[in-house]
Short mmCIF file of C-alpha atoms in Angstrom, two decimals:
data_model
loop_
_atom_site.label_atom_id
_atom_site.label_comp_id
_atom_site.label_asym_id
_atom_site.label_seq_id
_atom_site.Cartn_x
_atom_site.Cartn_y
_atom_site.Cartn_z
CA TYR A 586 -61.14 -125.51 153.23
CA ARG A 587 -59.13 -128.89 152.22
CA VAL A 588 -57.76 -126.69 149.04
CA LEU A 589 -56.69 -123.91 150.96
CA ARG A 590 -54.63 -125.98 153.99
CA SER A 591 -53.25 -127.94 151.13
CA SER A 592 -50.93 -124.89 149.06
CA ALA A 593 -50.45 -123.08 152.32
CA HIS A 594 -46.39 -123.42 152.81
CA LYS A 595 -45.48 -126.84 154.01
CA GLU A 596 -44.21 -126.17 157.63
CA SER A 597 -46.85 -122.99 158.18
CA LYS A 598 -49.58 -124.72 161.10
CA TYR A 599 -52.15 -123.88 159.25
CA ASN A 600 -50.80 -126.54 157.02
CA SER A 601 -50.95 -129.57 159.95
CA PHE A 602 -53.82 -131.36 161.27
CA GLY A 603 -57.28 -129.26 161.59
CA THR A 604 -58.79 -130.45 164.56
CA GLY A 605 -57.22 -130.38 167.54
CA ASN A 606 -53.32 -131.33 169.01
CA VAL A 607 -51.36 -133.92 170.63
CA ASP A 608 -52.46 -131.59 173.82
CA THR A 609 -55.75 -131.70 173.30
CA LEU A 610 -56.04 -135.68 172.43
CA LYS A 611 -54.95 -136.32 175.70
CA ILE A 612 -57.39 -134.65 176.72
CA PRO A 613 -59.40 -137.14 180.03
CA GLY A 614 -63.10 -138.34 178.26
CA ILE A 615 -62.62 -136.48 174.79
CA ARG A 616 -62.68 -139.72 173.26
CA ASP A 617 -66.02 -139.62 174.61
CA ARG A 618 -67.29 -136.65 173.74
CA LEU A 619 -65.58 -137.58 170.33
CA LEU A 620 -68.64 -140.33 170.23
CA ALA A 621 -71.11 -138.58 172.24
CA PHE A 622 -71.18 -135.21 170.10
CA TYR A 623 -71.33 -137.40 166.64
CA LYS A 624 -74.37 -139.85 167.35
CA GLU A 625 -76.11 -135.64 169.11
CA LYS A 626 -75.18 -133.71 165.67
CA TYR A 627 -74.16 -136.49 162.55
CA SER A 628 -77.39 -136.40 160.90
CA ALA A 629 -78.37 -135.92 157.54
CA ASN A 630 -81.23 -134.72 158.19
CA LEU A 631 -78.47 -131.47 159.32
CA MET A 632 -76.79 -131.61 156.56
CA LYS A 633 -76.90 -129.68 153.00
CA VAL A 634 -74.25 -130.18 150.04
CA ALA A 635 -74.32 -128.12 147.40
CA ILE A 636 -73.31 -130.29 143.91
CA ILE A 637 -72.10 -128.20 139.97
CA GLY A 638 -70.25 -130.67 137.14
CA THR A 639 -70.79 -130.25 133.06
CA GLN A 640 -72.67 -133.90 134.19
CA THR A 641 -77.15 -133.81 133.79
CA LEU A 642 -79.84 -134.21 136.99
CA ASP A 643 -79.60 -136.54 136.06
CA GLU A 644 -75.70 -137.43 137.27
CA LEU A 645 -74.39 -135.52 139.68
CA GLN A 646 -77.75 -137.19 141.67
CA GLU A 647 -77.15 -140.32 140.89
CA MET A 648 -73.55 -138.80 142.03
CA VAL A 649 -74.55 -137.32 145.63
CA THR A 650 -76.52 -140.91 146.28
CA LYS A 651 -74.84 -142.48 145.86
CA LYS A 652 -71.81 -140.19 147.86
CA PHE A 653 -74.63 -139.63 151.11
CA SER A 654 -76.90 -142.11 151.10
CA ASP A 655 -74.71 -143.95 153.43
CA VAL A 656 -75.54 -140.97 156.11
CA PRO A 657 -77.35 -141.82 158.72
CA ASN A 658 -81.15 -140.04 159.52
CA THR A 659 -81.14 -140.26 163.50
CA ASN A 660 -83.81 -136.71 163.08
CA ALA A 661 -81.35 -134.59 164.86
CA LYS A 662 -82.27 -131.35 166.38
CA ILE A 663 -81.63 -128.11 164.69
CA PRO A 664 -79.68 -126.93 167.19
#
């Protein structure tokens, strides 16, 4: 997704901020709503990761563990 956005024409709306805009950021209470969403849905048990590389499986597993081990697991319910 980021690669596609970054390769879009520099003046294209597709190349700009991809989540909301100045108007949506002005919605009353939006920060609290976003934080509540994060707290409820951002949990390791709801996430998946796919990785491909030329490294060994052990090396890939070590890289993924280093990058993602800090993601909290709140045992969020599957939507």
